[in-house]
Amino acid sequence: MLRCGWFYGADAAHTRQIGEGLRRRRIPVIGDGRARWGLLHLDDAADAFVTAAVAARSGCWHVVDDEPARVQEVLTYWADRLNAPRPFHVPVWLARLVAGSYAVSFFTRSTCTSNVRFYRDLGWRPRYPTFQEGIDQIVATWASTAP
């Protein structure tokens, strides 16, 4: 069984929504932005599932990028790569009023874990070991397919 981090990828609808939100400056950093996310590029997720299936071993592994990332770092880096304005900060109480508790929880709770056991047991390594490399790939893909 694989427990994956937060998926992101060039073709994922939620990734495009966040990218558009950043371009329009509608995705803020909620609170201090220090929560850490365990992320996983969709290409790496596909590779991880193939690795697990081929290995035919039982177990439970966490599958994420090599480094958990702070929400503020992810959103700021992504905005910079899109040549969008940097996200502004919104207090948690205000975000909860405007966006609701689910959105606030998503952006303020840490979900970091480690892929060390999956690497140790099955030798898997992500193609995009950090969110920076994954976002660079996404932005390049979007630029190459823009009308």
JSON list of C-alpha atoms in Angstrom, two decimals:
[
{"chain": "A", "resi": 1, "resn": "MET", "atom": "CA", "xyz": [0.00, 0.00, 0.00]},
{"chain": "A", "resi": 2, "resn": "LEU", "atom": "CA", "xyz": [1.29, 3.43, -0.92]},
{"chain": "A", "resi": 3, "resn": "ARG", "atom": "CA", "xyz": [0.39, 6.56, 1.02]},
{"chain": "A", "resi": 4, "resn": "CYS", "atom": "CA", "xyz": [1.13, 9.48, -1.21]},
{"chain": "A", "resi": 5, "resn": "GLY", "atom": "CA", "xyz": [1.72, 13.14, -0.57]},
{"chain": "A", "resi": 6, "resn": "TRP", "atom": "CA", "xyz": [-0.26, 15.97, -2.12]},
{"chain": "A", "resi": 7, "resn": "PHE", "atom": "CA", "xyz": [-0.29, 15.32, -5.86]},
{"chain": "A", "resi": 8, "resn": "TYR", "atom": "CA", "xyz": [0.59, 18.05, -8.33]},
{"chain": "A", "resi": 9, "resn": "GLY", "atom": "CA", "xyz": [1.18, 17.95, -12.07]},
{"chain": "A", "resi": 10, "resn": "ALA", "atom": "CA", "xyz": [0.84, 19.94, -15.26]},
{"chain": "A", "resi": 11, "resn": "ASP", "atom": "CA", "xyz": [-2.37, 18.18, -16.30]},
{"chain": "A", "resi": 12, "resn": "ALA", "atom": "CA", "xyz": [-4.07, 18.16, -12.89]},
{"chain": "A", "resi": 13, "resn": "ALA", "atom": "CA", "xyz": [-7.09, 20.48, -12.66]},
{"chain": "A", "resi": 14, "resn": "HIS", "atom": "CA", "xyz": [-6.30, 21.57, -9.11]},
{"chain": "A", "resi": 15, "resn": "THR", "atom": "CA", "xyz": [-2.71, 22.42, -10.11]},
{"chain": "A", "resi": 16, "resn": "ARG", "atom": "CA", "xyz": [-4.01, 24.59, -12.96]},
{"chain": "A", "resi": 17, "resn": "GLN", "atom": "CA", "xyz": [-6.50, 26.25, -10.58]},
{"chain": "A", "resi": 18, "resn": "ILE", "atom": "CA", "xyz": [-3.77, 27.13, -8.12]},
{"chain": "A", "resi": 19, "resn": "GLY", "atom": "CA", "xyz": [-1.54, 28.39, -10.93]},
{"chain": "A", "resi": 20, "resn": "GLU", "atom": "CA", "xyz": [-4.35, 30.61, -12.24]},
{"chain": "A", "resi": 21, "resn": "GLY", "atom": "CA", "xyz": [-5.13, 31.75, -8.71]},
{"chain": "A", "resi": 22, "resn": "LEU", "atom": "CA", "xyz": [-1.50, 32.76, -8.24]},
{"chain": "A", "resi": 23, "resn": "ARG", "atom": "CA", "xyz": [-1.48, 34.62, -11.57]},
{"chain": "A", "resi": 24, "resn": "ARG", "atom": "CA", "xyz": [-4.58, 36.56, -10.51]},
{"chain": "A", "resi": 25, "resn": "ARG", "atom": "CA", "xyz": [-3.24, 37.01, -6.96]},
{"chain": "A", "resi": 26, "resn": "ARG", "atom": "CA", "xyz": [-6.17, 35.11, -5.50]},
{"chain": "A", "resi": 27, "resn": "ILE", "atom": "CA", "xyz": [-4.16, 32.47, -3.64]},
{"chain": "A", "resi": 28, "resn": "PRO", "atom": "CA", "xyz": [-2.76, 34.00, -0.45]},
{"chain": "A", "resi": 29, "resn": "VAL", "atom": "CA", "xyz": [-0.46, 32.60, 2.18]},
{"chain": "A", "resi": 30, "resn": "ILE", "atom": "CA", "xyz": [-2.77, 31.91, 5.11]},
{"chain": "A", "resi": 31, "resn": "GLY", "atom": "CA", "xyz": [-1.24, 32.71, 8.47]},
{"chain": "A", "resi": 32, "resn": "ASP", "atom": "CA", "xyz": [2.52, 32.48, 8.68]},
{"chain": "A", "resi": 33, "resn": "GLY", "atom": "CA", "xyz": [2.87, 29.94, 5.84]},
{"chain": "A", "resi": 34, "resn": "ARG", "atom": "CA", "xyz": [5.11, 27.71, 7.95]},
{"chain": "A", "resi": 35, "resn": "ALA", "atom": "CA", "xyz": [3.06, 24.51, 7.59]},
{"chain": "A", "resi": 36, "resn": "ARG", "atom": "CA", "xyz": [4.95, 21.83, 5.70]},
{"chain": "A", "resi": 37, "resn": "TRP", "atom": "CA", "xyz": [3.53, 19.82, 2.85]},
{"chain": "A", "resi": 38, "resn": "GLY", "atom": "CA", "xyz": [4.61, 16.41, 1.67]},
{"chain": "A", "resi": 39, "resn": "LEU", "atom": "CA", "xyz": [4.27, 16.81, -2.10]},
{"chain": "A", "resi": 40, "resn": "LEU", "atom": "CA", "xyz": [4.44, 14.31, -4.95]},
{"chain": "A", "resi": 41, "resn": "HIS", "atom": "CA", "xyz": [4.64, 15.07, -8.66]},
{"chain": "A", "resi": 42, "resn": "LEU", "atom": "CA", "xyz": [2.18, 12.97, -10.66]},
{"chain": "A", "resi": 43, "resn": "ASP", "atom": "CA", "xyz": [4.95, 11.50, -12.83]},
{"chain": "A", "resi": 44, "resn": "ASP", "atom": "CA", "xyz": [6.70, 10.31, -9.66]},
{"chain": "A", "resi": 45, "resn": "ALA", "atom": "CA", "xyz": [3.45, 8.90, -8.31]},
{"chain": "A", "resi": 46, "resn": "ALA", "atom": "CA", "xyz": [2.97, 6.83, -11.45]},
{"chain": "A", "resi": 47, "resn": "ASP", "atom": "CA", "xyz": [6.54, 5.57, -11.23]},
{"chain": "A", "resi": 48, "resn": "ALA", "atom": "CA", "xyz": [6.09, 4.71, -7.54]},
{"chain": "A", "resi": 49, "resn": "PHE", "atom": "CA", "xyz": [2.98, 2.64, -8.25]},
{"chain": "A", "resi": 50, "resn": "VAL", "atom": "CA", "xyz": [4.81, 0.72, -11.00]},
{"chain": "A", "resi": 51, "resn": "THR", "atom": "CA", "xyz": [7.78, 0.18, -8.67]},
{"chain": "A", "resi": 52, "resn": "ALA", "atom": "CA", "xyz": [5.50, -1.22, -5.96]},
{"chain": "A", "resi": 53, "resn": "ALA", "atom": "CA", "xyz": [3.59, -3.44, -8.38]},
{"chain": "A", "resi": 54, "resn": "VAL", "atom": "CA", "xyz": [6.74, -4.89, -9.94]},
{"chain": "A", "resi": 55, "resn": "ALA", "atom": "CA", "xyz": [8.31, -5.51, -6.54]},
{"chain": "A", "resi": 56, "resn": "ALA", "atom": "CA", "xyz": [5.25, -7.53, -5.51]},
{"chain": "A", "resi": 57, "resn": "ARG", "atom": "CA", "xyz": [6.02, -6.98, -1.84]},
{"chain": "A", "resi": 58, "resn": "SER", "atom": "CA", "xyz": [3.54, -6.33, 0.89]},
{"chain": "A", "resi": 59, "resn": "GLY", "atom": "CA", "xyz": [3.89, -3.33, 3.13]},
{"chain": "A", "resi": 60, "resn": "CYS", "atom": "CA", "xyz": [2.90, 0.26, 3.62]},
{"chain": "A", "resi": 61, "resn": "TRP", "atom": "CA", "xyz": [5.14, 2.99, 2.25]},
{"chain": "A", "resi": 62, "resn": "HIS", "atom": "CA", "xyz": [4.92, 6.76, 2.21]},
{"chain": "A", "resi": 63, "resn": "VAL", "atom": "CA", "xyz": [5.69, 8.28, -1.17]},
{"chain": "A", "resi": 64, "resn": "VAL", "atom": "CA", "xyz": [6.59, 11.96, -1.35]},
{"chain": "A", "resi": 65, "resn": "ASP", "atom": "CA", "xyz": [9.28, 14.26, -2.72]},
{"chain": "A", "resi": 66, "resn": "ASP", "atom": "CA", "xyz": [12.60, 14.10, -0.89]},
{"chain": "A", "resi": 67, "resn": "GLU", "atom": "CA", "xyz": [11.99, 17.30, 1.07]},
{"chain": "A", "resi": 68, "resn": "PRO", "atom": "CA", "xyz": [8.81, 18.55, 2.76]},
{"chain": "A", "resi": 69, "resn": "ALA", "atom": "CA", "xyz": [8.17, 22.15, 1.73]},
{"chain": "A", "resi": 70, "resn": "ARG", "atom": "CA", "xyz": [6.78, 25.13, 3.60]},
{"chain": "A", "resi": 71, "resn": "VAL", "atom": "CA", "xyz": [3.53, 26.42, 2.11]},
{"chain": "A", "resi": 72, "resn": "GLN", "atom": "CA", "xyz": [4.90, 29.96, 1.80]},
{"chain": "A", "resi": 73, "resn": "GLU", "atom": "CA", "xyz": [7.97, 28.70, -0.08]},
{"chain": "A", "resi": 74, "resn": "VAL", "atom": "CA", "xyz": [5.85, 26.66, -2.50]},
{"chain": "A", "resi": 75, "resn": "LEU", "atom": "CA", "xyz": [3.41, 29.46, -3.30]},
{"chain": "A", "resi": 76, "resn": "THR", "atom": "CA", "xyz": [6.11, 32.13, -3.57]},
{"chain": "A", "resi": 77, "resn": "TYR", "atom": "CA", "xyz": [8.38, 30.00, -5.76]},
{"chain": "A", "resi": 78, "resn": "TRP", "atom": "CA", "xyz": [5.46, 29.04, -7.99]},
{"chain": "A", "resi": 79, "resn": "ALA", "atom": "CA", "xyz": [4.31, 32.65, -8.36]},
{"chain": "A", "resi": 80, "resn": "ASP", "atom": "CA", "xyz": [7.86, 33.73, -9.21]},
{"chain": "A", "resi": 81, "resn": "ARG", "atom": "CA", "xyz": [8.12, 31.06, -11.93]},
{"chain": "A", "resi": 82, "resn": "LEU", "atom": "CA", "xyz": [4.80, 32.22, -13.39]},
{"chain": "A", "resi": 83, "resn": "ASN", "atom": "CA", "xyz": [5.98, 35.85, -13.32]},
{"chain": "A", "resi": 84, "resn": "ALA", "atom": "CA", "xyz": [2.96, 36.49, -11.10]},
{"chain": "A", "resi": 85, "resn": "PRO", "atom": "CA", "xyz": [2.79, 38.79, -8.09]},
{"chain": "A", "resi": 86, "resn": "ARG", "atom": "CA", "xyz": [3.98, 37.19, -4.89]},
{"chain": "A", "resi": 87, "resn": "PRO", "atom": "CA", "xyz": [1.11, 35.96, -2.72]},
{"chain": "A", "resi": 88, "resn": "PHE", "atom": "CA", "xyz": [0.02, 38.22, 0.09]},
{"chain": "A", "resi": 89, "resn": "HIS", "atom": "CA", "xyz": [-0.59, 37.05, 3.67]},
{"chain": "A", "resi": 90, "resn": "VAL", "atom": "CA", "xyz": [-4.05, 36.71, 5.18]},
{"chain": "A", "resi": 91, "resn": "PRO", "atom": "CA", "xyz": [-4.71, 36.10, 8.87]},
{"chain": "A", "resi": 92, "resn": "VAL", "atom": "CA", "xyz": [-6.16, 32.67, 9.68]},
{"chain": "A", "resi": 93, "resn": "TRP", "atom": "CA", "xyz": [-9.35, 34.12, 11.19]},
{"chain": "A", "resi": 94, "resn": "LEU", "atom": "CA", "xyz": [-10.07, 36.16, 8.05]},
{"chain": "A", "resi": 95, "resn": "ALA", "atom": "CA", "xyz": [-9.33, 33.26, 5.70]},
{"chain": "A", "resi": 96, "resn": "ARG", "atom": "CA", "xyz": [-11.68, 31.05, 7.72]},
{"chain": "A", "resi": 97, "resn": "LEU", "atom": "CA", "xyz": [-14.48, 33.62, 7.27]},
{"chain": "A", "resi": 98, "resn": "VAL", "atom": "CA", "xyz": [-13.88, 33.98, 3.53]},
{"chain": "A", "resi": 99, "resn": "ALA", "atom": "CA", "xyz": [-12.75, 30.52, 2.41]},
{"chain": "A", "resi": 100, "resn": "GLY", "atom": "CA", "xyz": [-13.99, 28.21, 5.17]},
{"chain": "A", "resi": 101, "resn": "SER", "atom": "CA", "xyz": [-12.29, 25.88, 7.59]},
{"chain": "A", "resi": 102, "resn": "TYR", "atom": "CA", "xyz": [-11.42, 23.19, 5.01]},
{"chain": "A", "resi": 103, "resn": "ALA", "atom": "CA", "xyz": [-9.35, 25.58, 2.87]},
{"chain": "A", "resi": 104, "resn": "VAL", "atom": "CA", "xyz": [-7.69, 27.04, 5.95]},
{"chain": "A", "resi": 105, "resn": "SER", "atom": "CA", "xyz": [-6.85, 23.59, 7.23]},
{"chain": "A", "resi": 106, "resn": "PHE", "atom": "CA", "xyz": [-5.36, 22.59, 3.87]},
{"chain": "A", "resi": 107, "resn": "PHE", "atom": "CA", "xyz": [-3.04, 25.61, 3.82]},
{"chain": "A", "resi": 108, "resn": "THR", "atom": "CA", "xyz": [-2.12, 25.66, 7.53]},
{"chain": "A", "resi": 109, "resn": "ARG", "atom": "CA", "xyz": [-1.69, 22.02, 8.63]},
{"chain": "A", "resi": 110, "resn": "SER", "atom": "CA", "xyz": [1.53, 20.17, 8.09]},
{"chain": "A", "resi": 111, "resn": "THR", "atom": "CA", "xyz": [1.32, 16.89, 6.19]},
{"chain": "A", "resi": 112, "resn": "CYS", "atom": "CA", "xyz": [4.97, 16.09, 5.84]},
{"chain": "A", "resi": 113, "resn": "THR", "atom": "CA", "xyz": [6.36, 12.58, 5.90]},
{"chain": "A", "resi": 114, "resn": "SER", "atom": "CA", "xyz": [9.33, 10.79, 4.39]},
{"chain": "A", "resi": 115, "resn": "ASN", "atom": "CA", "xyz": [10.00, 8.44, 1.47]},
{"chain": "A", "resi": 116, "resn": "VAL", "atom": "CA", "xyz": [13.09, 6.97, 3.18]},
{"chain": "A", "resi": 117, "resn": "ARG", "atom": "CA", "xyz": [11.50, 3.59, 3.85]},
{"chain": "A", "resi": 118, "resn": "PHE", "atom": "CA", "xyz": [10.20, 3.27, 0.28]},
{"chain": "A", "resi": 119, "resn": "TYR", "atom": "CA", "xyz": [13.69, 4.09, -1.01]},
{"chain": "A", "resi": 120, "resn": "ARG", "atom": "CA", "xyz": [15.33, 1.68, 1.43]},
{"chain": "A", "resi": 121, "resn": "ASP", "atom": "CA", "xyz": [12.92, -1.20, 0.72]},
{"chain": "A", "resi": 122, "resn": "LEU", "atom": "CA", "xyz": [12.35, -0.78, -3.03]},
{"chain": "A", "resi": 123, "resn": "GLY", "atom": "CA", "xyz": [15.06, 1.58, -4.26]},
{"chain": "A", "resi": 124, "resn": "TRP", "atom": "CA", "xyz": [12.60, 4.18, -5.57]},
{"chain": "A", "resi": 125, "resn": "ARG", "atom": "CA", "xyz": [13.80, 7.73, -6.16]},
{"chain": "A", "resi": 126, "resn": "PRO", "atom": "CA", "xyz": [11.62, 10.60, -7.41]},
{"chain": "A", "resi": 127, "resn": "ARG", "atom": "CA", "xyz": [12.44, 12.19, -10.75]},
{"chain": "A", "resi": 128, "resn": "TYR", "atom": "CA", "xyz": [11.47, 15.51, -9.15]},
{"chain": "A", "resi": 129, "resn": "PRO", "atom": "CA", "xyz": [13.03, 15.28, -5.67]},
{"chain": "A", "resi": 130, "resn": "THR", "atom": "CA", "xyz": [11.95, 18.79, -4.66]},
{"chain": "A", "resi": 131, "resn": "PHE", "atom": "CA", "xyz": [8.92, 20.91, -5.38]},
{"chain": "A", "resi": 132, "resn": "GLN", "atom": "CA", "xyz": [11.15, 23.41, -7.22]},
{"chain": "A", "resi": 133, "resn": "GLU", "atom": "CA", "xyz": [12.07, 20.85, -9.86]},
{"chain": "A", "resi": 134, "resn": "GLY", "atom": "CA", "xyz": [8.46, 19.72, -10.17]},
{"chain": "A", "resi": 135, "resn": "ILE", "atom": "CA", "xyz": [7.10, 23.24, -10.50]},
{"chain": "A", "resi": 136, "resn": "ASP", "atom": "CA", "xyz": [9.78, 24.12, -13.05]},
{"chain": "A", "resi": 137, "resn": "GLN", "atom": "CA", "xyz": [8.60, 21.16, -15.14]},
{"chain": "A", "resi": 138, "resn": "ILE", "atom": "CA", "xyz": [4.96, 22.22, -14.81]},
{"chain": "A", "resi": 139, "resn": "VAL", "atom": "CA", "xyz": [5.61, 25.82, -15.78]},
{"chain": "A", "resi": 140, "resn": "ALA", "atom": "CA", "xyz": [7.75, 24.71, -18.75]},
{"chain": "A", "resi": 141, "resn": "THR", "atom": "CA", "xyz": [4.98, 22.34, -19.88]},
{"chain": "A", "resi": 142, "resn": "TRP", "atom": "CA", "xyz": [2.35, 25.07, -19.61]},
{"chain": "A", "resi": 143, "resn": "ALA", "atom": "CA", "xyz": [4.58, 27.48, -21.57]},
{"chain": "A", "resi": 144, "resn": "SER", "atom": "CA", "xyz": [5.17, 24.95, -24.34]},
{"chain": "A", "resi": 145, "resn": "THR", "atom": "CA", "xyz": [1.46, 24.24, -24.76]},
{"chain": "A", "resi": 146, "resn": "ALA", "atom": "CA", "xyz": [0.17, 27.82, -24.47]},
{"chain": "A", "resi": 147, "resn": "PRO", "atom": "CA", "xyz": [-1.81, 29.04, -27.48]}
]
